[in-house]
CSV table of C-alpha atoms in Angstrom, one decimal:
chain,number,residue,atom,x,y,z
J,1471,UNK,CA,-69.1,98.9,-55.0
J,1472,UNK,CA,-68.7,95.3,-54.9
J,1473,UNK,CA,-66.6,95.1,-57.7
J,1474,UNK,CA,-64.6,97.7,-55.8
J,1475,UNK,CA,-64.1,95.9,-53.1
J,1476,UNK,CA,-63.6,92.5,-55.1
J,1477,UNK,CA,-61.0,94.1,-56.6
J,1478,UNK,CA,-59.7,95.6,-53.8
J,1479,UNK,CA,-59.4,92.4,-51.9
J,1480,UNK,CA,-57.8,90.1,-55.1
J,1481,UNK,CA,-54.6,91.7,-54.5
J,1482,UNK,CA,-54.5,90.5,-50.3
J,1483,UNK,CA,-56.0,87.3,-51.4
J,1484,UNK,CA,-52.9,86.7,-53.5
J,1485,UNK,CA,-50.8,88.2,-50.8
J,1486,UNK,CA,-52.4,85.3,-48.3
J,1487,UNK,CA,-51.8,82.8,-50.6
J,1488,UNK,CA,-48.2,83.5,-52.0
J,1489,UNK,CA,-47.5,83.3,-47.6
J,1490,UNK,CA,-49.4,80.2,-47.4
J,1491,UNK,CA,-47.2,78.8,-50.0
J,1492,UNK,CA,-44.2,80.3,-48.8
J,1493,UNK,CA,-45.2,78.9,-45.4
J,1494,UNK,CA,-46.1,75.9,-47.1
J,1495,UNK,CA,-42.9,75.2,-48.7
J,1496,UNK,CA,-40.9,75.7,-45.5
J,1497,UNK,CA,-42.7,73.5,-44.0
J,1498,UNK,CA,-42.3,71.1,-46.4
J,1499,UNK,CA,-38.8,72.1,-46.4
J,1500,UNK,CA,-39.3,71.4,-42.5
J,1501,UNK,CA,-40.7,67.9,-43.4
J,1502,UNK,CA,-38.1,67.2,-45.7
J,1503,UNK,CA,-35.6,67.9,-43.2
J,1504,UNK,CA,-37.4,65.9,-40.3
J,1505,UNK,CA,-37.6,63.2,-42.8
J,1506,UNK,CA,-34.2,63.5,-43.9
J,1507,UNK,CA,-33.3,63.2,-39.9
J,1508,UNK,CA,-35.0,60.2,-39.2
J,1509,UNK,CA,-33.8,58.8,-42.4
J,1510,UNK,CA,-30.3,59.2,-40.6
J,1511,UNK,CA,-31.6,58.1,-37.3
J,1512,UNK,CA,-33.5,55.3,-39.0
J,1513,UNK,CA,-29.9,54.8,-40.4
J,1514,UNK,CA,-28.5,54.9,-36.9
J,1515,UNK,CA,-30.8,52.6,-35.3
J,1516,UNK,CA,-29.9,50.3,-37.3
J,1517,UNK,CA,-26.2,50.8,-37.2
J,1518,UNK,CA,-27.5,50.1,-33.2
J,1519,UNK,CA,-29.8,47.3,-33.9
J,1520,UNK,CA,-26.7,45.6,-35.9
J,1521,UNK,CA,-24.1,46.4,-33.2
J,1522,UNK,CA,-26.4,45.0,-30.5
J,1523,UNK,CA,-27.3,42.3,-32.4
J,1524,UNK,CA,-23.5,41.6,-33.2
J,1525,UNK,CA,-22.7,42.1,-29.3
J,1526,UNK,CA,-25.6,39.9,-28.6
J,1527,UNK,CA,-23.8,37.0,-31.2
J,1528,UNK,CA,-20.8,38.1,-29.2
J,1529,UNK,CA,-22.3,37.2,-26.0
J,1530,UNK,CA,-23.7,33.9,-26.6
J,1531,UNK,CA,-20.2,33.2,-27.9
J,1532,UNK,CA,-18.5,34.3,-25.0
J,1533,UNK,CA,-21.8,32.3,-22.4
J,1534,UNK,CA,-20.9,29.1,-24.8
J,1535,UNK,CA,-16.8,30.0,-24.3
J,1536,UNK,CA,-17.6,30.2,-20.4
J,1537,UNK,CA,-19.9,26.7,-20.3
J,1538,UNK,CA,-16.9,25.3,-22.2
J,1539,UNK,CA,-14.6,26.6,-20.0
J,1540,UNK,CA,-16.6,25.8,-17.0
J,1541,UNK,CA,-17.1,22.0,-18.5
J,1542,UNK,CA,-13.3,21.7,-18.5
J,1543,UNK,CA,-12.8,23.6,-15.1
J,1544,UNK,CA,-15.2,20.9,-13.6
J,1545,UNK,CA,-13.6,17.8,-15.4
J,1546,UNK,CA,-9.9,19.1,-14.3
J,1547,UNK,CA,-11.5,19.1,-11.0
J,1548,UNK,CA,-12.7,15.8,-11.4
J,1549,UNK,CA,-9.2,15.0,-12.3
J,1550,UNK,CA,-7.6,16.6,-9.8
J,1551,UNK,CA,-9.7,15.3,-7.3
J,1552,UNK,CA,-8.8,11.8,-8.5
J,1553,UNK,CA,-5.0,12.6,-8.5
J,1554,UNK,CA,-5.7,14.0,-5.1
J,1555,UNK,CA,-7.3,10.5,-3.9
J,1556,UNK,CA,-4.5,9.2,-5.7
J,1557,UNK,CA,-1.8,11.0,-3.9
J,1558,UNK,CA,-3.8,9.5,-0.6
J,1559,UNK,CA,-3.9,6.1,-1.6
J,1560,UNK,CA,-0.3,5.8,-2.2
J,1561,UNK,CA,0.7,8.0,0.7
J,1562,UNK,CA,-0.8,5.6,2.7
J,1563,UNK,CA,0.7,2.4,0.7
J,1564,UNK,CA,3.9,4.2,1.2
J,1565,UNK,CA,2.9,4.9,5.1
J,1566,UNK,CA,2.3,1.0,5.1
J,1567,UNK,CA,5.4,0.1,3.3
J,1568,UNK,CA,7.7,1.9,5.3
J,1569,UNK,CA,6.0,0.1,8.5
J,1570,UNK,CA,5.9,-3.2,6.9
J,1571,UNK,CA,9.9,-2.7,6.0
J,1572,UNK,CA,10.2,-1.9,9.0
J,1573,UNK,CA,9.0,-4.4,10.6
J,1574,UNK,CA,10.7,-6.9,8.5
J,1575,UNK,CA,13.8,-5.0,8.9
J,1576,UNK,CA,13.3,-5.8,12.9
J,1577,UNK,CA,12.7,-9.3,11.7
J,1578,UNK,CA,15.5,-9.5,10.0
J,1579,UNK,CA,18.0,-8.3,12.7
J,1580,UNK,CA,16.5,-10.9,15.1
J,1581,UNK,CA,17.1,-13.3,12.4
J,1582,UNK,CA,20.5,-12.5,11.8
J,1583,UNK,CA,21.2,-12.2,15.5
J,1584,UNK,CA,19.3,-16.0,15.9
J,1585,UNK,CA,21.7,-17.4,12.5
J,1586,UNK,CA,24.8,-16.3,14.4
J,1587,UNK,CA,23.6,-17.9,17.4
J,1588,UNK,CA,23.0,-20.7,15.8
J,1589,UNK,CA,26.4,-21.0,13.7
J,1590,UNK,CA,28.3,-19.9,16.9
J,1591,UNK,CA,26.2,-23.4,18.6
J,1592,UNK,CA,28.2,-25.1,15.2
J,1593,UNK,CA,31.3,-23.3,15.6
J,1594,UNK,CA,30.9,-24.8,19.0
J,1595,UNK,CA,30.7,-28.2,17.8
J,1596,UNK,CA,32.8,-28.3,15.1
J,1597,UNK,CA,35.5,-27.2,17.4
J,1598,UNK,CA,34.8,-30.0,19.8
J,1599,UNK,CA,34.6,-32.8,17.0
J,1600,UNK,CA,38.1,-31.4,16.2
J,1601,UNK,CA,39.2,-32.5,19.7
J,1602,UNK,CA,37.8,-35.5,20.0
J,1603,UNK,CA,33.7,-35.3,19.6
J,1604,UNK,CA,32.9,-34.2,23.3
J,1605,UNK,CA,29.7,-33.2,24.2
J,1606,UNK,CA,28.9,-29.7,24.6
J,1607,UNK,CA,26.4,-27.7,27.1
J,1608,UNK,CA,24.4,-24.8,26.4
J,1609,UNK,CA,22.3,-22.8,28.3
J,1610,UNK,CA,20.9,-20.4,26.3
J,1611,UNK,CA,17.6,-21.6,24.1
J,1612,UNK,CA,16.9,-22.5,20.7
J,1613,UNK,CA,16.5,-19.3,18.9
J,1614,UNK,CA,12.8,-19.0,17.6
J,1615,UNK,CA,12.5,-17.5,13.8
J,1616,UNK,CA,9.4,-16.3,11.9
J,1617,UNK,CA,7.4,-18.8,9.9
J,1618,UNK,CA,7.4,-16.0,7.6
J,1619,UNK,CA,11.1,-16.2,7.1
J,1620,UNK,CA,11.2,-20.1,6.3
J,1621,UNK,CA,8.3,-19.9,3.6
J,1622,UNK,CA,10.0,-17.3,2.0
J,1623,UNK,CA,13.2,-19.4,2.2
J,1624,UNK,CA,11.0,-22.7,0.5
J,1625,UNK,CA,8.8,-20.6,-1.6
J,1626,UNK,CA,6.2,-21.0,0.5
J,1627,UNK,CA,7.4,-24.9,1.0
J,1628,UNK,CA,7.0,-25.7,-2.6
J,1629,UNK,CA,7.4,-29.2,-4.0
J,1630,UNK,CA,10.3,-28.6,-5.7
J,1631,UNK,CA,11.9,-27.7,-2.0
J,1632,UNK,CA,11.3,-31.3,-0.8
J,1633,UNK,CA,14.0,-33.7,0.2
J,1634,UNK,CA,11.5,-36.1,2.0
J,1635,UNK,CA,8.7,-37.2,4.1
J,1636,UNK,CA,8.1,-39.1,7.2
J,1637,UNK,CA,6.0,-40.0,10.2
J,1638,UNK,CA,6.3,-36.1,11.2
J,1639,UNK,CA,6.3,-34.3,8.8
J,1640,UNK,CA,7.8,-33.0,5.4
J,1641,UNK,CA,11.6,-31.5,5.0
J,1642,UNK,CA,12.7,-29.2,2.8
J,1643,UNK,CA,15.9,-27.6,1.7
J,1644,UNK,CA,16.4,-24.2,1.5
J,1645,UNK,CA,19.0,-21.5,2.4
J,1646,UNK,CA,18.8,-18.9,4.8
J,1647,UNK,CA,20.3,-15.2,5.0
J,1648,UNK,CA,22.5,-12.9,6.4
J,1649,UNK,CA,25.2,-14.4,6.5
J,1650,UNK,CA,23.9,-17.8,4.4
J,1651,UNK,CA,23.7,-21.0,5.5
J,1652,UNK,CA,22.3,-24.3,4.6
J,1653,UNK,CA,19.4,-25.7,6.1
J,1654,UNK,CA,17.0,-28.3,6.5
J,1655,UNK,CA,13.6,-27.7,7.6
J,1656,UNK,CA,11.0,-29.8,8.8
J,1657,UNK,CA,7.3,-28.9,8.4
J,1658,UNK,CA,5.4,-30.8,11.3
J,1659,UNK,CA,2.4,-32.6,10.0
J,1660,UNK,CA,-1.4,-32.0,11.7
J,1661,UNK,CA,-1.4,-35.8,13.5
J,1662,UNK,CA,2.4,-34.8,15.0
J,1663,UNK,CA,1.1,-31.5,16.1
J,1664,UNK,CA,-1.5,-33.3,18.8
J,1665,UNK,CA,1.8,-34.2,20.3
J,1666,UNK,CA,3.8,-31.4,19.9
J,1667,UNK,CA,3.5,-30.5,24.2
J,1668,UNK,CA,5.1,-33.7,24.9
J,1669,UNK,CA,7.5,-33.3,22.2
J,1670,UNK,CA,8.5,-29.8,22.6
J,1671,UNK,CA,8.8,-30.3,26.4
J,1672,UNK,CA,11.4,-33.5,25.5
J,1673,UNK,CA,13.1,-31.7,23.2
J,1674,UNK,CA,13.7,-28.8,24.9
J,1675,UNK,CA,16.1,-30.7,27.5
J,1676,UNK,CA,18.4,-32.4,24.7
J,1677,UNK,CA,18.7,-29.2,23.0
J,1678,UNK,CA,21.0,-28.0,25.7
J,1679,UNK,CA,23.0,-30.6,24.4
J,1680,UNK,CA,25.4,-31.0,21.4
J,1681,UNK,CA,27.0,-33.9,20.0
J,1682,UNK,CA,28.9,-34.4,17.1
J,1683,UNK,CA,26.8,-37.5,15.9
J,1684,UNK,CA,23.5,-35.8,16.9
J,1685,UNK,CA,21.6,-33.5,14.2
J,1686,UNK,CA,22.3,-29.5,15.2
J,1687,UNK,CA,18.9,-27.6,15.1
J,1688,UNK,CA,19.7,-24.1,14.7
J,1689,UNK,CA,16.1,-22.8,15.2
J,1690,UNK,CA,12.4,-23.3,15.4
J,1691,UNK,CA,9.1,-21.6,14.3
J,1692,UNK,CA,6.0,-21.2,15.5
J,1693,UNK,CA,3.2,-19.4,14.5
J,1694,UNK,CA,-1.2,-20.0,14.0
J,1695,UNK,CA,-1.0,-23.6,14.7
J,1696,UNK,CA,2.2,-24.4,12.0
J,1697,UNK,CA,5.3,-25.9,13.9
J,1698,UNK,CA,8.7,-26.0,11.7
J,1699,UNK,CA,12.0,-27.3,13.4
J,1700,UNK,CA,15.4,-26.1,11.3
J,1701,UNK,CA,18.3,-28.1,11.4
J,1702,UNK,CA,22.1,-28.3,9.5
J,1703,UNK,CA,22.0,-29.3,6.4
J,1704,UNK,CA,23.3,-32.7,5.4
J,1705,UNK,CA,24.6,-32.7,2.0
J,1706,UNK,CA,25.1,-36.8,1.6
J,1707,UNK,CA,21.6,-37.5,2.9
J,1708,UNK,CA,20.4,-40.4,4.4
J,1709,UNK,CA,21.9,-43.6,5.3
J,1710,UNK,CA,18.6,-45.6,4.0
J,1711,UNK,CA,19.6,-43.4,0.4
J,1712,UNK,CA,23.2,-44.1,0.1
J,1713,UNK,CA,22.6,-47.9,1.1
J,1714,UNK,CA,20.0,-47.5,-2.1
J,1715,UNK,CA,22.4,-45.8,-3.9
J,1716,UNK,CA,19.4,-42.7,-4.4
J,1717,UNK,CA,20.0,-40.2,-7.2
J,1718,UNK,CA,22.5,-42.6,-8.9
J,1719,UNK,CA,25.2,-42.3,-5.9
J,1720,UNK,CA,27.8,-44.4,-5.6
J,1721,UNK,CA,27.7,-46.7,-2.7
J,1722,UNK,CA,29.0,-46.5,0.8
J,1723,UNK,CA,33.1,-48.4,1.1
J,1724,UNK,CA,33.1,-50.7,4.0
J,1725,UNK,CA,35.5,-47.7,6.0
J,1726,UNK,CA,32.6,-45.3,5.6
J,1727,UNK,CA,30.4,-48.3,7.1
J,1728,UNK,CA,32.0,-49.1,9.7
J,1729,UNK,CA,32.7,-45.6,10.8
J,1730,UNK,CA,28.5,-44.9,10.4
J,1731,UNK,CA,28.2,-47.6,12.6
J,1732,UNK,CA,30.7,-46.0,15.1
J,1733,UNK,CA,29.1,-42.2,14.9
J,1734,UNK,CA,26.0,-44.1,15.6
J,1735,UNK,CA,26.7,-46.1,18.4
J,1736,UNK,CA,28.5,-42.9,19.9
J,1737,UNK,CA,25.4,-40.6,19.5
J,1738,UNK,CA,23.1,-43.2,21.0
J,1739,UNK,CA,25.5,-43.6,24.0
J,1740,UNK,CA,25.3,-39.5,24.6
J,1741,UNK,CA,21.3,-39.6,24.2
J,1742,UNK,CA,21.1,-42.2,27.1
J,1743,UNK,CA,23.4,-40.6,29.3
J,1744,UNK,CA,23.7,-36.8,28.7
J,1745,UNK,CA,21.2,-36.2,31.2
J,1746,UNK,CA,22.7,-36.7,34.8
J,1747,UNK,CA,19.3,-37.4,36.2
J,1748,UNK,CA,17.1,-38.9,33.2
J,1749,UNK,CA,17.8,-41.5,30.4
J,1750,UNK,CA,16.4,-40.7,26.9
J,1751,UNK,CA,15.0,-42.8,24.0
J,1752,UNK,CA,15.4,-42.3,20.5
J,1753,UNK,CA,12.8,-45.0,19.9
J,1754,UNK,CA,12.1,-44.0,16.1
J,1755,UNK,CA,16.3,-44.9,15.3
J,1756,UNK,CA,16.3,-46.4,11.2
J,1757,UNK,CA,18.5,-45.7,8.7
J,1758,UNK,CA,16.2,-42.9,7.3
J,1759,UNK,CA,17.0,-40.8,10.3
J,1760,UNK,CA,20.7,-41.5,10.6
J,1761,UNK,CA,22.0,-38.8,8.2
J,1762,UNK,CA,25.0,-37.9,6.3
J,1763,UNK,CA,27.4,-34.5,6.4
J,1764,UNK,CA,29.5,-33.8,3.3
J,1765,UNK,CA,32.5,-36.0,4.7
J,1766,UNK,CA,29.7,-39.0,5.3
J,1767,UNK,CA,30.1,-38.5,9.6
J,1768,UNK,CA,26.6,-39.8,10.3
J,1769,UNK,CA,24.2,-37.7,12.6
J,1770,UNK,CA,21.3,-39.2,14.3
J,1771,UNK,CA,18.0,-37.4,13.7
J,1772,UNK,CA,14.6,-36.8,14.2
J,1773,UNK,CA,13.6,-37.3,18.1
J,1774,UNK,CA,10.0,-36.8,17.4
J,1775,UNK,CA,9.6,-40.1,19.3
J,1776,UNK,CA,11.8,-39.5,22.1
J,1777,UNK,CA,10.8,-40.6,25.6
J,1778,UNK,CA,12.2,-40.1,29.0
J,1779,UNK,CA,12.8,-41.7,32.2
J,1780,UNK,CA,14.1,-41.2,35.7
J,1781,UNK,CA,16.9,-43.4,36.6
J,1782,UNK,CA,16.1,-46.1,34.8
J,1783,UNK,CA,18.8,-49.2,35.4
J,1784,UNK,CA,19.2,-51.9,33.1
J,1785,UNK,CA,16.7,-54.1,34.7
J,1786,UNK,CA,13.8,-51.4,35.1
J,1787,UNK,CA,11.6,-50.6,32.1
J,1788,UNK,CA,9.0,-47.9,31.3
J,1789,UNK,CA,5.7,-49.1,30.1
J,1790,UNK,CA,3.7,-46.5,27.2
J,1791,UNK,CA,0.6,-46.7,26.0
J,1792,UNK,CA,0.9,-45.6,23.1
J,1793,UNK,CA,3.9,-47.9,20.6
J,1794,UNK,CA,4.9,-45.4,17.9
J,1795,UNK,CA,7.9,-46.0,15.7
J,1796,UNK,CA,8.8,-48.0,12.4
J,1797,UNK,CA,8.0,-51.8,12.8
J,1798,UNK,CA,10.9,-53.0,11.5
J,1799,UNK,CA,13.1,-52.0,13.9
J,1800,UNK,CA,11.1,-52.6,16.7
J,1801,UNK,CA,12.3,-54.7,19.6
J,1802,UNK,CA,9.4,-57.2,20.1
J,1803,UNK,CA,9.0,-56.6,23.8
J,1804,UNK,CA,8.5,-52.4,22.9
J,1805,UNK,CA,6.1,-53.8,20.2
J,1806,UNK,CA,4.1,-56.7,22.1
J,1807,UNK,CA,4.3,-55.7,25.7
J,1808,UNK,CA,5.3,-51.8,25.3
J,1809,UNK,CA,7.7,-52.2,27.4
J,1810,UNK,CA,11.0,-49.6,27.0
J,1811,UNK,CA,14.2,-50.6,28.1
J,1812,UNK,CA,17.8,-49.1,27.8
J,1813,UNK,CA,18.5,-51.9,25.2
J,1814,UNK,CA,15.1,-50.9,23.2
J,1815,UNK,CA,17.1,-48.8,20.9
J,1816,UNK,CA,20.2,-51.0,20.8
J,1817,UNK,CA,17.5,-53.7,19.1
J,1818,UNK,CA,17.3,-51.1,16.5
J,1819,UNK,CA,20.7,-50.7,16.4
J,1820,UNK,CA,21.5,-54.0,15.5
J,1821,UNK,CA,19.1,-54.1,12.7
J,1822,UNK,CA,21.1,-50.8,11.5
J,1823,UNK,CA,24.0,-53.1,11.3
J,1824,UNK,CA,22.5,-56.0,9.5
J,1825,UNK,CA,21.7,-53.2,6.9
J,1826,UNK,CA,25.3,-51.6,6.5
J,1827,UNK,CA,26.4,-55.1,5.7
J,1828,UNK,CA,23.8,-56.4,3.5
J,1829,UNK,CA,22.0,-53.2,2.0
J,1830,UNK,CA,18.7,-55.2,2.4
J,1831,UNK,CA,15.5,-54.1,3.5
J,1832,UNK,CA,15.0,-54.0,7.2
J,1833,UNK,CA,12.7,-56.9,9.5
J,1834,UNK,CA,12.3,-59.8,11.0
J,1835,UNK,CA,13.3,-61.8,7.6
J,1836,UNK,CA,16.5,-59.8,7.6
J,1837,UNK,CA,17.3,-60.6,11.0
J,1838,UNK,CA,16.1,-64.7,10.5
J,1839,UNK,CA,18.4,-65.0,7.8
J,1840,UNK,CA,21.5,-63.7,8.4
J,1841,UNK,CA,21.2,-66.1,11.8
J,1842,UNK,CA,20.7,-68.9,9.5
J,1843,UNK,CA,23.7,-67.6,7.2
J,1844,UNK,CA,26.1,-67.0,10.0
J,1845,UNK,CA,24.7,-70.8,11.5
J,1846,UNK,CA,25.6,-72.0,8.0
J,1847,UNK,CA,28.7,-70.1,7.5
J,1848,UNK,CA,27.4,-68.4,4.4
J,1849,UNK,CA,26.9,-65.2,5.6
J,1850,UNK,CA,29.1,-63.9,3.0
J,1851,UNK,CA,26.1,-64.3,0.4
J,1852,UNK,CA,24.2,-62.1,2.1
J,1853,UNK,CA,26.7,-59.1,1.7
J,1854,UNK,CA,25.6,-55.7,-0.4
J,1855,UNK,CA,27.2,-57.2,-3.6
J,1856,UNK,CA,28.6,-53.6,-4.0
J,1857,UNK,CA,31.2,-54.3,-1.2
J,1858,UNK,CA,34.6,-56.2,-1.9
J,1859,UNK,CA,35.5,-56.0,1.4
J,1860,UNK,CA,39.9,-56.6,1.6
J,1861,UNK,CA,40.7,-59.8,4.0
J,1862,UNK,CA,40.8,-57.6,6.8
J,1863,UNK,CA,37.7,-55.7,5.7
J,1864,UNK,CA,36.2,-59.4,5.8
J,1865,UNK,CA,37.4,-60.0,9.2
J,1866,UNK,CA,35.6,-56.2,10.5
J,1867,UNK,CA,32.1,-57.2,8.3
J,1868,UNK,CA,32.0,-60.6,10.6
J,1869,UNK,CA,32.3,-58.5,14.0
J,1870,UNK,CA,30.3,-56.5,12.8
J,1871,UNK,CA,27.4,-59.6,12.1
J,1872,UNK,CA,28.5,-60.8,15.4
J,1873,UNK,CA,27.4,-57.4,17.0
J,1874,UNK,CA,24.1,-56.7,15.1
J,1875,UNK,CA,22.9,-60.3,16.1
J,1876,UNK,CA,23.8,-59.3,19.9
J,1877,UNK,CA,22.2,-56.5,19.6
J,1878,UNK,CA,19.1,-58.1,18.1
J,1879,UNK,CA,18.6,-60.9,20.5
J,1880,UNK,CA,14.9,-61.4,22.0
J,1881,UNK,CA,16.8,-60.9,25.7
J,1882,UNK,CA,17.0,-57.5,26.2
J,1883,UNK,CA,19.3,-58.1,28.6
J,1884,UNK,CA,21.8,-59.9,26.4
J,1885,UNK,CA,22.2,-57.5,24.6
J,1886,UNK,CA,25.4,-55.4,24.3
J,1887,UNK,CA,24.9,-51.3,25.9
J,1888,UNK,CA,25.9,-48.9,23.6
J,1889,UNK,CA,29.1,-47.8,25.9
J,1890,UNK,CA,30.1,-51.7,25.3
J,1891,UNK,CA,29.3,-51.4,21.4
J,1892,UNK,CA,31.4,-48.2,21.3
J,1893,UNK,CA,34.4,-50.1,22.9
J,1894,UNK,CA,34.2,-52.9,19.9
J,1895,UNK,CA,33.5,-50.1,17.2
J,1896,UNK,CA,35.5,-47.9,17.4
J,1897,UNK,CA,39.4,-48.2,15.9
């Protein structure tokens, strides 16, 4: 019975076991198709992994890209920041510019309008040397120019803008603008500036003067402590330089003597009696400051020294306590006893003649021997040798003598005025 029943179960056994193993192989089927699944999602994730990792790659490109870009963002910022302060800086050099031009286009209206003031003051002149060399009045004021204007003119008063130097101060040459004109202008020196009240205040009054033998100043500047006084041009010079023939000149013919001596004698009368109520002296008169135009009409210059007095006759004098001037042509009572007369400046007059005549250094020695020439009759010795004067030229030189000695005797009150010298000089 057993055997029955192992024989009846064999067949169910095999039954069971041809399931399992159908069940089996569907599941491995199962397996195999799980596995062949993640094999493709396997596959997939990596297709993933690689995309992400090439979008990452991507990224950091793109974040470096960005920095770059950044980087250059913030330099062209930089840059434009510095264009910016740029822009600033030379809107405001611009902004100054245009006030600066401005301003000198102001100055250089009131310049122009001071020039033709100043060249009408010649016209002026010129026009009444044409009829006869009358004094003029004027009532308006020496026109006042910036010192800006006359460094520009010298190059800031350069050396090679110097025609001399004196007891005042330095003068250069330049030329001025609008329209152009010729000038001379002299730099006052730091000792004459201590002065300059007194001399300003002197000058003022024979500036509303002209004469054709006195020296034209056109204008004046004054500025931080630096005086400048401009005045015509004088082409020939000084009389001190042509009697030294300077530069190579040639020298002076006794006609252009003899008419210097006139001009002079003719200016010096108007400085002593222009003023109704005063009488003024040049006190500082030399050949250095008796100067030249282009046709050689002498112009007496620099009044730095001048003095004034009320109604001063011929036997009244003005004491000073201070003796300025050039030794030479000092008359010995101005030098030993200060003493100023109406005659002071004739003495240095006379001195101016002795030099026409002889070309010789001025002094006491020049002044001693001529007297013992003219004594002697040999005065002719003592001409410039560059003069050959004609007989009648000969007879004019020994006036002439006869009037500097006049002029230069110790007696101030035998000496000649210069209303009387005018008489005998002029033709």
């Amino acid at each position: 019975m057993a055997a029955r029943a192992a024989a009846h179960a064999q067949p169910q056994l095999a039954a069971e076991h041809q399931l399992l193993r159908s069940e089996l192989v569907i599941k491995d089927q199962e397996l195999a198709t799980n596995k062949q699944e993640l094999a493709t999602r396997d596959q997939a994730l990596a297709a993933k992994d690689q995309e992400l990792q090439q979008l990452r790659f991507d990224l950091a490109a793109k974040d470096q890209k960005l920095a770059t870009t950044e980087q250059e963002l913030i330099a062209k910022n930089q840059q434009l920041a510095v264009k910016a302060q740029e822009l600033t800086a030379k809107d405001q050099a611009l902004a100054t510019n245009k006030q600066e031009l401005a301003t000198k286009d102001q100055e250089l209206q009131q310049l122009c309008s001071n020039l033709q003031s100043a060249l009408d003051r010649i016209g002026v002149l010129e026009r009444n040397q044409g009829a006869g060399g009358s004094a003029s009045n004027f009532d308006g004021p020496i026109p006042q120019v910036p010192l800006a204007t006359l460094a520009s003119a010298t190059n800031n008063f350069a050396a090679d803008s110097l025609l001399g130097e004196g007891a005042f101060g330095r003068v250069y040459s330049a030329s001025l603008p609008a329209p152009p004109v010729a000038v001379a202008i002299k730099k006052l020196s730091a000792e004459s500036i201590q002065h300059y009240a007194a001399f300003q205040a002197e000058l003022k009054s024979l500036s509303k003067f002209r004469h054709p033998n006195i020296i034209v100043m056109l204008s004046y500047a004054e500025a931080q402590g630096d005086y400048c006084l401009v005045y015509e041009f004088m082409p020939n010079g000084s009389v001190r330089d042509r009697l030294s023939c300077k530069n190579d000149t040639p020298p002076l013919t006794w006609s252009q003597r003899h008419r210097i001596a006139a001009d002079v004698a003719r200016g010096m009368h108007y400085v002593q009696t222009a003023l109704p109520d005063q009488v003024l002296f040049h006190l500082d008169l030399k050949t250095d400051n008796v100067l030249l135009d282009a046709y050689f009409n002498a112009k007496v210059s620099d009044f730095g020294l001048v003095r004034a007095a009320q109604h001063l006759d011929d036997k009244s004098y003005l004491r000073t306590q201070n003796v300025q001037g050039t030794k030479a042509y000092m008359c010995p009572v101005f030098f030993g006893e200060s003493k100023i007369t109406i005659k002071t400046d004739v003495y240095a007059f006379g001195m101016i003649l002795l030099e026409l005549v002889t070309a010789a250094k001025p002094g006491p020695t020049l002044k001693t021997d001529m007297r013992k020439a003219v004594k002697t009759q040999k005065f002719v010795e003592m001409l410039d040798s560059a003069l050959h004067p004609t007989e009648a030229e000969g007879q004019s030189v020994s006036e002439i003598v006869t009037l500097a000695l006049e002029c230069l005797d110790d007696d101030a009150d035998e000496r000649p005025s210069f209303g009387q010298l005018i008489v005998q000089l002029d033709p």
